[in-house]
Amino acid sequence: MARPIEAWTSRAGVILAVAGSAVGLGNFLRFPGLAAQYGGGAFMIAYFVSLLIIGIPICWSEWTLGRLGGRLGFHSTPGIYHVLIRRPWGKYLGVIGFVVPVMIYMYYVYVEAWCLGYALNAINGELTKPGVNVGEFFARFTGLNEDGVAIQFGLRDVGLFVLIAFVLNFFFIYRGISRGIEKVCVYAMPALIGIALIILVRVLTLGTPDASKPEQSLVNGLGYMWNPGDVRAGLLNPQLWLAAAGQIFFSLSVGFGVIITYASYLRKNDDVVLSGLTATAANEFCEVGLGGLITVPAAFVFLGAAGVAGQGTFGLGFNVLPEVFARMPGGQLFASAFFILLFLAAITSSLSMLQPGIAFLEEGLGIQRKASVALLGFITAIGALFVWYFSKDLKALDTIDFWVGTVLIFVQGTILVIVFGWILGVDRGIAEAHRGSLLRIPDIFKPVIKYVSPVFLLGIFVMFLLQKILGWNFQLGAEADFSPTAYVMDLLPGGSNVARASLLLIGLMLIFSVVLINVSGKRWAQRKLLTWEDEP
Amino acid sequence: MTPGGWINLILSVGFVTGLLSWCLWRMLTCAPESKSLAHVEPVEKDEADER
């Protein structure tokens, strides 16, 4: 009996799933912080230029490659590259497309547990009660001060929520594409946007809550984020371009290995161009239209510029905003809503990180859904436990996020756009994208995808390595300074054992994946590979 | 908030809102999706492992 085919049940379903994968904590916490830090004018110019040069082109490339790979019988990055490249080494190019989502899940589920735990503690008033020390709460909840202390299971500890989040993810992923992922996203994404709109209305009506601090008004808060500043100087700052391009690239979740798998479950004539653009637009609306109007202005109104400046994603979300909600009228309600929103954003993203692993284990090893879920659950549980235990300074999380969630994604994204533009060929790629499409890709994007996107992405990647590894300050001559960052220093003698152990875990995962791909290749060699011209 | 800030905010938020709205409008006004039973997953719980 033929094996039933997994597929999305509707166009809206796949769009909401891809948007769900893309929309995460970064939309509401990272983007606002970066825009405020670099000055809204130049940053937004660089941001939208990056959207046009790398965001949308790579998105279209990934949707197209995914649907084509699915038509040719594969759903994982190694399998899709195997059938498209048709060389013995082709499938190995996809190893990152398996490792990245699986390893990101290992720490992302931990952050997702924070969101769930914060939501519950907000609902029961723990976060907003008078005198609460939000910094201490965060440190205690996440195990920030010492390894091993986070493995506790009270309501004010993260352990229970890690278990709930982990089980929930695997419950839904076991149910498959349409009854699991799609069903979650069809409800979670509209709920997420609805909650965000409610919070947005609350924030935009804050006015000046503290009459003794008239400068801390909502309008000034918006100005702190959106006033252009020195646009020319900003555009000449390579760090600004690095931040803006990086934010676009990671926000859209392109090159993760997720969209290519999601798109592989489309039918051969399902649109990818308009669907991809819609998912991208939904992510941008959540980021710029909602995140850009909520987080920083709300923090400014209650805490002033000093309360916002220099805050990273976690600082803004789990230290600053609880402080904001504690001071806000009706803050308990809005704190609850906000952290439920973050949880919804997180779970729709974490689910997407599991499906590429499931797809590869099923088609590579020939095992059924139950076995692939169990195996992936075992692998990710080891990693999640590692991150959960080594919680001091979030060292394990930060190390894996840097090397896997940043460096490897740059590599994977570059590989993907080169496969589309050069190996498949941009003409064939665009023709494939136009199959069943509801929108034509403007001709200008052909040279952009083939030449501009790879060069721009590689340029950003090199700048990233120079800054984040060698610690270059982007100055020349006598003012140049190279101070290797902790990501390098941690690995040297006298550095961090946890960072070294994290690198070891990444290395083991890469080796394990290469072995799996080798085994899969032997199975796939026995299959007759469909070609571009075949109609399955 | 400076005039430049208002322009920046309106253009940025307006662009992403407009882009999403346009995409949704195109979606809703395009040809309806065709359904194919060939790809429908099994609906029985005991066939879940067949996937």
Coordinates of C-alpha atoms in Angstrom, one line a residue:
Chain A
M1 CA 0.0 0.0 0.0
A2 CA 1.5 3.4 -1.0
R3 CA 2.6 5.5 1.9
P4 CA 0.3 8.5 2.5
I5 CA 1.8 11.8 1.5
E6 CA 2.3 14.6 4.0
A7 CA 1.2 18.0 2.8
W8 CA -0.3 21.3 3.9
T9 CA -4.0 21.5 3.5
S10 CA -4.2 25.1 2.4
R11 CA -2.1 28.0 1.2
A12 CA -3.0 30.0 4.3
G13 CA -1.7 27.1 6.4
V14 CA 1.8 27.0 4.9
I15 CA 2.0 30.8 5.0
L16 CA 1.1 30.9 8.7
A17 CA 3.5 28.0 9.4
V18 CA 6.4 29.8 7.7
A19 CA 5.5 33.1 9.3
G20 CA 5.3 31.3 12.6
S21 CA 8.7 29.9 12.1
A22 CA 10.1 33.3 11.4
V23 CA 8.2 35.4 14.0
G24 CA 9.9 34.9 17.3
L25 CA 11.4 36.7 20.3
G26 CA 13.7 38.7 18.0
N27 CA 10.8 40.4 16.3
F28 CA 9.7 41.9 19.6
L29 CA 12.9 42.2 21.5
R30 CA 16.0 42.2 19.3
F31 CA 14.9 44.4 16.5
P32 CA 13.6 47.3 18.7
G33 CA 16.9 47.3 20.7
L34 CA 19.0 47.4 17.5
A35 CA 17.0 50.1 15.9
A36 CA 17.2 52.3 19.0
Q37 CA 20.9 51.6 19.4
Y38 CA 21.9 52.5 15.9
G39 CA 19.5 55.4 15.3
G40 CA 16.2 54.7 13.5
G41 CA 16.9 56.5 10.2
A42 CA 20.1 54.9 8.9
F43 CA 19.2 51.5 10.5
M44 CA 15.9 51.3 8.7
I45 CA 17.5 52.2 5.4
A46 CA 20.1 49.5 5.8
Y47 CA 17.3 47.2 7.0
F48 CA 15.1 47.6 4.0
V49 CA 18.0 47.5 1.6
S50 CA 19.0 44.2 3.2
L51 CA 15.4 43.0 2.9
L52 CA 15.4 43.6 -0.9
I53 CA 19.0 42.3 -1.5
I54 CA 19.1 39.2 0.7
G55 CA 15.8 38.7 2.6
I56 CA 13.3 38.3 -0.2
P57 CA 15.7 36.8 -2.8
I58 CA 16.9 34.1 -0.4
C59 CA 13.3 33.5 0.8
W60 CA 12.1 32.9 -2.8
S61 CA 15.1 30.7 -3.5
E62 CA 14.5 28.5 -0.5
W63 CA 10.7 28.2 -1.1
T64 CA 11.5 27.2 -4.7
L65 CA 14.2 24.7 -3.9
G66 CA 12.0 23.2 -1.2
R67 CA 9.0 22.7 -3.5
L68 CA 11.2 21.3 -6.2
G69 CA 12.9 18.9 -3.8
G70 CA 9.6 17.7 -2.5
R71 CA 8.4 17.1 -6.1
L72 CA 11.5 15.0 -6.6
G73 CA 10.8 13.0 -3.5
F74 CA 12.8 14.6 -0.7
H75 CA 12.0 16.8 2.2
S76 CA 15.3 17.3 4.1
T77 CA 18.1 19.6 3.1
P78 CA 20.6 16.7 2.6
G79 CA 18.1 14.9 0.5
I80 CA 17.0 17.9 -1.6
Y81 CA 20.7 18.8 -2.3
H82 CA 21.3 15.2 -3.2
V83 CA 18.6 15.1 -5.8
L84 CA 19.3 18.6 -7.2
I85 CA 23.1 18.5 -7.3
R86 CA 23.4 14.9 -8.4
R87 CA 27.0 14.5 -7.3
P88 CA 28.3 12.3 -4.5
W89 CA 29.2 15.3 -2.4
G90 CA 25.9 17.1 -3.0
K91 CA 24.1 15.6 0.0
Y92 CA 26.9 16.6 2.4
L93 CA 26.3 20.3 1.5
G94 CA 23.0 19.8 3.3
V95 CA 24.5 18.7 6.6
I96 CA 24.1 22.1 8.1
G97 CA 20.5 22.1 7.1
F98 CA 20.0 19.2 9.6
V99 CA 22.4 20.3 12.3
V100 CA 21.3 23.9 12.6
P101 CA 17.6 23.5 13.3
V102 CA 18.1 20.5 15.6
M103 CA 20.8 22.2 17.7
I104 CA 19.0 25.5 17.8
Y105 CA 16.0 23.6 19.2
M106 CA 18.1 22.4 22.0
Y107 CA 18.5 25.9 23.5
Y108 CA 15.4 27.5 22.0
V109 CA 13.1 25.2 23.9
Y110 CA 14.9 26.4 27.1
V111 CA 14.1 30.0 26.2
E112 CA 10.5 28.9 25.3
A113 CA 10.2 27.5 28.8
W114 CA 11.2 30.9 30.2
C115 CA 8.4 32.5 28.2
L116 CA 5.9 29.9 29.5
G117 CA 7.2 30.2 33.0
Y118 CA 7.0 34.0 32.9
A119 CA 3.5 33.9 31.5
L120 CA 2.4 31.7 34.4
N121 CA 4.2 33.9 37.0
A122 CA 2.7 37.0 35.4
I123 CA -0.8 35.5 35.6
N124 CA -0.4 34.7 39.3
G125 CA 1.0 38.1 40.0
E126 CA 4.5 37.0 40.9
L127 CA 6.1 39.3 38.3
T128 CA 4.3 42.4 39.1
K129 CA 3.9 42.3 42.9
P130 CA 5.3 45.3 44.7
G131 CA 9.0 45.1 45.5
V132 CA 9.7 42.2 43.1
N133 CA 13.4 42.2 42.1
V134 CA 13.1 41.3 38.4
G135 CA 16.8 40.8 38.0
E136 CA 17.0 38.3 40.9
F137 CA 13.8 36.6 39.6
F138 CA 15.4 36.1 36.2
A139 CA 18.7 34.9 37.6
R140 CA 17.0 32.4 39.9
F141 CA 14.5 31.3 37.3
T142 CA 17.1 30.6 34.6
G143 CA 20.0 29.4 36.8
L144 CA 22.1 32.4 35.7
N145 CA 24.4 32.4 38.7
E146 CA 25.4 28.7 38.9
D147 CA 25.4 25.6 36.9
G148 CA 22.9 22.9 37.8
V149 CA 20.7 25.1 40.0
A150 CA 18.0 25.5 37.3
I151 CA 17.1 21.9 37.5
Q152 CA 14.2 22.5 39.9
F153 CA 10.5 22.0 39.4
G154 CA 8.7 24.6 41.5
L155 CA 6.4 27.2 39.9
R156 CA 9.1 29.8 40.3
D157 CA 11.7 27.5 38.7
V158 CA 12.2 26.8 35.0
G159 CA 12.3 23.0 35.2
L160 CA 8.6 22.2 35.0
F161 CA 8.2 24.6 32.0
V162 CA 11.1 22.9 30.2
L163 CA 9.4 19.6 30.5
I164 CA 6.0 21.0 29.4
A165 CA 7.5 22.9 26.4
F166 CA 9.5 19.8 25.3
V167 CA 6.6 17.5 25.5
L168 CA 4.2 19.9 23.8
N169 CA 6.6 20.3 20.9
F170 CA 6.9 16.6 20.4
F171 CA 3.2 16.0 20.8
F172 CA 2.5 18.4 18.0
I173 CA 5.4 17.3 15.8
Y174 CA 4.2 13.7 16.1
R175 CA 0.9 14.7 14.7
G176 CA 2.5 15.7 11.4
I177 CA 2.3 18.6 9.0
S178 CA -1.4 19.3 8.7
R179 CA -2.7 18.0 12.0
G180 CA 0.2 19.2 14.1
I181 CA 2.3 22.1 12.8
E182 CA -0.4 23.7 10.5
K183 CA -3.1 23.4 13.1
V184 CA -1.0 25.0 15.8
C185 CA 0.0 27.9 13.5
V186 CA -3.4 28.5 12.2
Y187 CA -4.6 29.3 15.7
A188 CA -1.4 30.6 17.3
M189 CA -0.4 33.1 14.7
P190 CA -3.7 35.1 14.6
A191 CA -3.8 34.9 18.4
L192 CA -0.3 36.2 18.6
I193 CA -1.1 39.1 16.3
G194 CA -4.3 39.8 18.2
I195 CA -2.5 39.9 21.5
A196 CA 0.2 42.2 20.0
L197 CA -2.4 44.6 18.8
I198 CA -4.1 44.8 22.2
I199 CA -0.7 45.5 23.8
L200 CA 0.1 48.0 21.1
V201 CA -3.1 50.0 21.8
R202 CA -2.2 49.9 25.5
V203 CA 1.3 51.2 24.8
L204 CA 0.1 53.9 22.4
T205 CA -2.3 55.3 24.9
L206 CA 0.2 55.5 27.8
G207 CA 0.8 59.2 27.4
T208 CA 3.0 60.5 30.2
P209 CA 2.2 58.2 33.2
D210 CA 4.6 60.0 35.6
A211 CA 3.8 63.7 35.7
S212 CA 7.1 64.4 37.5
K213 CA 9.0 63.1 34.5
P214 CA 7.4 64.8 31.5
E215 CA 10.2 63.9 29.3
Q216 CA 9.3 60.2 29.6
S217 CA 6.3 60.4 27.4
L218 CA 5.1 58.0 24.7
V219 CA 5.9 60.4 21.9
N220 CA 9.5 60.8 23.3
G221 CA 9.7 57.0 23.5
L222 CA 8.7 56.7 19.9
G223 CA 11.3 59.4 19.1
Y224 CA 14.0 57.5 21.0
M225 CA 13.4 54.6 18.6
W226 CA 12.5 56.3 15.3
N227 CA 14.3 59.7 15.2
P228 CA 16.8 59.4 12.4
G229 CA 19.9 60.8 14.0
D230 CA 22.9 61.3 11.8
V231 CA 21.9 59.2 8.8
R232 CA 25.0 59.8 6.7
A233 CA 27.3 58.8 9.6
G234 CA 25.1 55.8 10.3
L235 CA 25.2 54.6 6.7
L236 CA 29.0 54.8 6.7
N237 CA 29.2 52.6 9.8
P238 CA 29.9 49.0 8.9
Q239 CA 28.6 47.8 12.2
L240 CA 25.2 49.3 11.5
W241 CA 25.0 47.4 8.1
L242 CA 26.2 44.2 9.9
A243 CA 23.4 44.7 12.5
A244 CA 20.7 45.5 10.0
A245 CA 21.6 42.8 7.5
G246 CA 22.0 40.3 10.3
Q247 CA 18.7 41.1 11.8
I248 CA 16.9 40.7 8.4
F249 CA 18.7 37.4 7.7
F250 CA 17.9 35.8 11.1
S251 CA 14.5 37.3 11.5
L252 CA 13.2 35.8 8.3
S253 CA 14.6 32.4 9.2
V254 CA 16.0 31.9 5.7
G255 CA 18.9 29.5 5.4
F256 CA 17.9 27.6 8.6
G257 CA 16.9 24.5 6.8
V258 CA 13.3 25.1 7.9
I259 CA 11.6 26.8 4.9
I260 CA 13.1 24.4 2.5
T261 CA 11.6 21.5 4.4
Y262 CA 8.2 23.3 4.9
A263 CA 8.0 24.1 1.2
S264 CA 8.8 20.5 0.2
Y265 CA 5.3 19.6 1.4
L266 CA 3.7 21.8 -1.2
R267 CA 2.2 20.4 -4.4
K268 CA 4.1 20.9 -7.6
N269 CA 1.8 23.8 -8.8
D270 CA 1.3 25.4 -5.4
D271 CA 2.4 29.0 -5.5
V272 CA 5.7 29.9 -3.9
V273 CA 6.3 33.5 -5.0
L274 CA 3.3 35.2 -3.5
S275 CA 3.2 32.8 -0.5
G276 CA 6.9 33.5 0.3
L277 CA 6.4 37.2 0.0
T278 CA 3.3 37.0 2.2
A279 CA 5.1 35.1 4.9
T280 CA 8.0 37.6 4.7
A281 CA 5.5 40.5 4.9
A282 CA 3.9 39.0 7.9
N283 CA 7.2 38.7 9.7
E284 CA 8.1 42.3 8.8
F285 CA 4.7 43.5 10.0
C286 CA 5.2 41.8 13.4
E287 CA 8.8 43.1 13.6
V288 CA 8.5 46.7 12.4
G289 CA 4.8 47.4 12.8
L290 CA 4.3 45.7 16.2
G291 CA 7.7 45.1 17.8
G292 CA 8.9 48.5 16.7
L293 CA 6.0 50.3 18.4
I294 CA 5.7 48.3 21.6
T295 CA 8.9 47.3 23.4
V296 CA 11.2 50.3 23.4
P297 CA 8.5 53.0 23.7
A298 CA 6.9 51.2 26.6
A299 CA 10.3 50.8 28.3
F300 CA 11.2 54.4 27.7
V301 CA 8.0 55.7 29.2
F302 CA 8.5 54.0 32.5
L303 CA 12.3 53.7 32.8
G304 CA 13.7 56.4 30.5
A305 CA 16.6 56.1 28.1
A306 CA 18.9 54.7 30.8
G307 CA 16.5 51.8 31.3
V308 CA 16.6 50.9 27.6
A309 CA 20.1 51.6 26.4
G310 CA 22.4 48.7 25.8
Q311 CA 19.8 46.1 26.6
G312 CA 20.1 42.8 24.5
T313 CA 17.2 40.5 23.7
F314 CA 17.0 38.7 27.0
G315 CA 17.7 41.8 29.0
L316 CA 14.9 43.7 27.3
G317 CA 12.4 40.8 27.5
F318 CA 13.0 39.3 30.9
N319 CA 14.5 42.2 33.0
V320 CA 13.3 45.5 31.5
L321 CA 9.8 44.6 30.5
P322 CA 8.7 43.0 33.7
E323 CA 9.9 46.2 35.4
V324 CA 7.7 48.1 32.9
F325 CA 4.7 46.0 33.5
A326 CA 5.1 46.3 37.3
R327 CA 4.7 50.0 36.9
M328 CA 2.0 50.0 34.3
P329 CA -1.7 50.3 35.2
G330 CA -3.2 46.9 34.6
G331 CA 0.3 45.7 34.3
Q332 CA -0.4 42.1 35.5
L333 CA -2.9 41.6 32.7
F334 CA -0.5 43.0 30.1
A335 CA 2.5 41.2 31.4
S336 CA 0.5 37.9 31.1
A337 CA -0.6 38.8 27.6
F338 CA 2.9 39.7 26.6
F339 CA 4.6 36.5 27.8
I340 CA 1.8 34.4 26.3
L341 CA 2.6 36.2 23.0
L342 CA 6.3 35.4 23.4
F343 CA 5.4 31.8 24.1
L344 CA 3.3 31.5 21.0
A345 CA 6.0 33.1 19.0
A346 CA 8.5 30.7 20.4
I347 CA 6.5 27.5 20.0
T348 CA 5.6 28.2 16.4
S349 CA 9.3 28.6 15.8
S350 CA 10.5 25.6 17.8
L351 CA 8.1 23.3 16.0
S352 CA 9.6 24.4 12.7
M353 CA 13.0 23.4 14.0
L354 CA 12.0 19.8 14.6
Q355 CA 10.4 19.0 11.2
P356 CA 13.7 19.1 9.2
G357 CA 15.1 16.6 11.6
I358 CA 12.1 14.3 11.4
A359 CA 12.1 14.6 7.6
F360 CA 15.8 13.6 7.4
L361 CA 15.5 10.7 9.8
E362 CA 12.5 9.3 8.0
E363 CA 13.8 9.6 4.5
G364 CA 17.4 9.0 5.3
L365 CA 17.1 6.0 7.6
G366 CA 13.8 4.7 6.3
I367 CA 12.1 4.8 9.7
Q368 CA 8.5 5.6 10.5
R369 CA 7.2 8.6 12.3
K370 CA 7.1 7.0 15.8
A371 CA 10.8 6.0 15.6
S372 CA 12.0 9.3 14.1
V373 CA 10.2 11.3 16.8
A374 CA 11.7 9.1 19.5
L375 CA 15.2 9.3 18.0
L376 CA 15.0 13.1 17.6
G377 CA 13.5 13.4 21.0
F378 CA 16.4 11.5 22.5
I379 CA 19.0 13.6 20.6
T380 CA 17.5 16.9 21.4
A381 CA 16.8 15.9 25.0
I382 CA 20.6 15.4 25.5
G383 CA 21.3 18.8 24.1
A384 CA 18.5 20.6 26.0
L385 CA 19.6 19.0 29.2
F386 CA 23.2 20.2 28.5
V387 CA 22.0 23.8 28.0
W388 CA 19.6 23.5 31.0
Y389 CA 22.3 22.2 33.3
F390 CA 25.1 24.6 32.2
S391 CA 23.1 27.7 32.8
K392 CA 25.7 29.8 34.5
D393 CA 25.9 33.0 32.5
L394 CA 23.9 31.1 29.9
K395 CA 27.3 30.1 28.6
A396 CA 26.2 26.9 26.8
L397 CA 23.2 28.6 25.3
D398 CA 25.3 31.6 24.1
T399 CA 28.1 29.4 22.7
I400 CA 25.8 27.2 20.7
D401 CA 23.7 30.2 19.6
F402 CA 26.9 31.8 18.3
W403 CA 28.5 28.9 16.4
V404 CA 25.4 27.2 15.3
G405 CA 22.6 29.8 15.4
T406 CA 24.8 32.4 13.7
V407 CA 27.9 31.2 12.0
L408 CA 26.5 28.0 10.5
I409 CA 23.4 29.8 9.4
F410 CA 25.4 32.3 7.4
V411 CA 27.2 29.4 5.8
Q412 CA 24.0 27.5 5.1
G413 CA 22.3 30.7 3.6
T414 CA 25.3 31.3 1.3
I415 CA 25.2 27.6 0.2
L416 CA 21.5 27.9 -0.5
V417 CA 21.6 31.0 -2.7
I418 CA 24.6 29.6 -4.6
V419 CA 22.8 26.3 -5.2
F420 CA 19.8 28.2 -6.5
G421 CA 21.6 30.8 -8.6
W422 CA 24.6 28.8 -9.8
I423 CA 24.1 25.0 -9.5
L424 CA 20.4 24.8 -10.4
G425 CA 20.9 28.0 -12.4
V426 CA 19.0 31.2 -11.9
D427 CA 17.0 30.9 -15.1
R428 CA 15.8 27.4 -14.3
G429 CA 15.2 28.5 -10.7
I430 CA 13.0 31.4 -11.6
A431 CA 11.2 29.3 -14.1
E432 CA 10.5 26.7 -11.4
A433 CA 9.4 29.5 -9.0
H434 CA 6.9 30.7 -11.6
R435 CA 5.3 27.3 -11.9
G436 CA 1.8 27.8 -10.5
S437 CA 2.8 31.2 -9.1
L438 CA 0.3 34.0 -8.4
L439 CA 3.0 36.7 -8.8
R440 CA 5.9 37.1 -11.2
I441 CA 9.3 37.8 -9.8
P442 CA 10.5 41.1 -11.2
D443 CA 13.4 40.5 -13.7
I444 CA 15.7 42.7 -11.7
F445 CA 15.9 39.9 -9.1
K446 CA 17.6 37.5 -11.5
P447 CA 21.0 39.3 -11.3
V448 CA 20.3 40.1 -7.7
I449 CA 19.9 36.5 -6.8
K450 CA 22.8 35.3 -8.9
Y451 CA 25.4 38.0 -8.1
V452 CA 24.3 40.5 -5.5
S453 CA 22.8 38.3 -2.8
P454 CA 25.8 35.9 -2.5
V455 CA 28.3 38.7 -2.5
F456 CA 26.4 40.8 0.0
L457 CA 25.8 37.9 2.3
L458 CA 29.4 36.8 2.1
G459 CA 30.5 40.3 2.8
I460 CA 28.2 40.6 5.8
F461 CA 29.5 37.2 7.0
V462 CA 33.2 38.2 6.7
M463 CA 32.4 41.4 8.6
F464 CA 30.7 39.4 11.2
L465 CA 33.7 37.1 11.7
L466 CA 36.0 40.1 11.8
Q467 CA 33.9 41.8 14.5
K468 CA 32.7 38.9 16.5
I469 CA 35.7 36.6 16.4
L470 CA 38.7 38.9 15.8
G471 CA 37.1 41.8 17.6
W472 CA 38.0 44.3 15.0
N473 CA 36.6 47.8 15.6
F474 CA 36.4 48.5 11.8
Q475 CA 38.9 51.3 12.1
L476 CA 42.1 51.4 10.0
G477 CA 45.6 52.5 10.6
A478 CA 46.6 53.5 14.1
E479 CA 43.0 53.4 15.4
A480 CA 42.5 49.8 14.4
D481 CA 42.0 47.5 17.3
F482 CA 41.7 43.7 17.4
S483 CA 40.5 42.3 20.6
P484 CA 39.4 38.6 20.1
T485 CA 36.1 38.2 21.7
A486 CA 35.1 35.7 24.4
Y487 CA 33.9 33.3 21.7
V488 CA 37.5 32.7 20.8
M489 CA 39.1 33.3 24.2
D490 CA 36.8 30.9 25.9
L491 CA 38.2 28.1 23.8
L492 CA 41.8 28.7 24.7
P493 CA 43.6 27.4 27.8
G494 CA 42.2 29.3 30.8
G495 CA 39.0 29.9 29.1
S496 CA 35.6 28.3 29.7
N497 CA 35.2 24.5 30.1
V498 CA 31.5 24.9 29.3
A499 CA 32.3 26.7 26.0
R500 CA 34.7 24.0 25.1
A501 CA 32.2 21.3 26.0
S502 CA 29.6 23.1 23.8
L503 CA 32.0 23.1 20.9
L504 CA 32.6 19.4 21.5
L505 CA 28.8 18.8 21.4
I506 CA 28.6 20.7 18.1
G507 CA 31.5 18.8 16.7
L508 CA 30.0 15.5 17.7
M509 CA 26.6 16.5 16.2
L510 CA 28.3 17.4 12.9
I511 CA 30.2 14.1 12.8
F512 CA 27.1 12.1 13.7
S513 CA 25.1 13.9 11.0
V514 CA 27.8 13.3 8.4
V515 CA 27.7 9.6 9.2
L516 CA 23.9 9.6 9.0
I517 CA 24.1 11.3 5.6
N518 CA 26.6 8.7 4.4
V519 CA 24.2 5.9 5.5
S520 CA 21.3 7.8 3.9
G521 CA 23.3 8.2 0.7
K522 CA 23.6 4.4 0.3
R523 CA 19.8 4.1 0.7
W524 CA 19.2 6.9 -1.8
A525 CA 21.6 5.4 -4.3
Q526 CA 19.2 2.5 -4.6
R527 CA 16.4 4.8 -5.6
K528 CA 15.7 5.9 -9.1
L529 CA 16.1 9.7 -8.9
L530 CA 13.3 11.7 -10.5
T531 CA 14.5 14.5 -12.8
W532 CA 13.4 18.0 -13.4
E533 CA 11.3 16.9 -16.4
D534 CA 9.6 14.0 -14.6
E535 CA 6.0 14.4 -13.6
P536 CA 5.6 12.3 -10.4
Chain B
M1 CA 9.9 63.1 18.3
T2 CA 11.3 65.1 15.4
P3 CA 9.6 65.5 12.0
G4 CA 12.2 63.1 10.6
G5 CA 11.2 60.6 13.2
W6 CA 7.6 60.8 12.2
I7 CA 8.5 60.4 8.6
N8 CA 10.7 57.4 9.4
L9 CA 8.0 55.8 11.5
I10 CA 5.2 56.4 9.0
L11 CA 7.2 55.2 6.0
S12 CA 8.6 52.1 7.8
V13 CA 5.4 51.0 9.5
G14 CA 3.3 52.1 6.5
F15 CA 5.5 50.1 4.1
V16 CA 5.3 46.8 6.0
T17 CA 1.6 47.2 6.7
G18 CA 1.0 48.1 3.1
L19 CA 3.0 45.2 1.8
L20 CA 1.2 42.7 4.0
S21 CA -2.2 44.2 3.1
W22 CA -1.3 44.0 -0.6
C23 CA -0.2 40.4 -0.3
L24 CA -3.3 39.4 1.5
W25 CA -5.5 41.2 -1.0
R26 CA -3.7 39.3 -3.8
M27 CA -4.2 36.1 -2.0
L28 CA -7.9 36.7 -1.5
T29 CA -8.5 37.8 -5.1
C30 CA -6.5 35.1 -6.9
A31 CA -7.9 31.9 -8.3
P32 CA -9.1 29.5 -5.5
E33 CA -6.9 26.6 -4.6
S34 CA -7.6 23.3 -6.2
K35 CA -8.0 20.5 -3.8
S36 CA -6.5 17.1 -4.5
L37 CA -7.5 14.1 -2.5
A38 CA -4.3 12.4 -3.5
H39 CA -2.3 14.2 -0.9
V40 CA -4.8 14.1 2.0
E41 CA -3.2 12.5 5.1
P42 CA -4.9 9.5 6.8
V43 CA -7.4 10.8 9.3
E44 CA -7.6 7.7 11.5
K45 CA -5.5 7.8 14.7
D46 CA -4.3 4.2 14.2
E47 CA -2.8 5.2 10.8
A48 CA -0.7 7.9 12.3
D49 CA 2.3 5.7 12.2
E50 CA 1.9 5.2 8.5
R51 CA 3.2 8.7 8.0

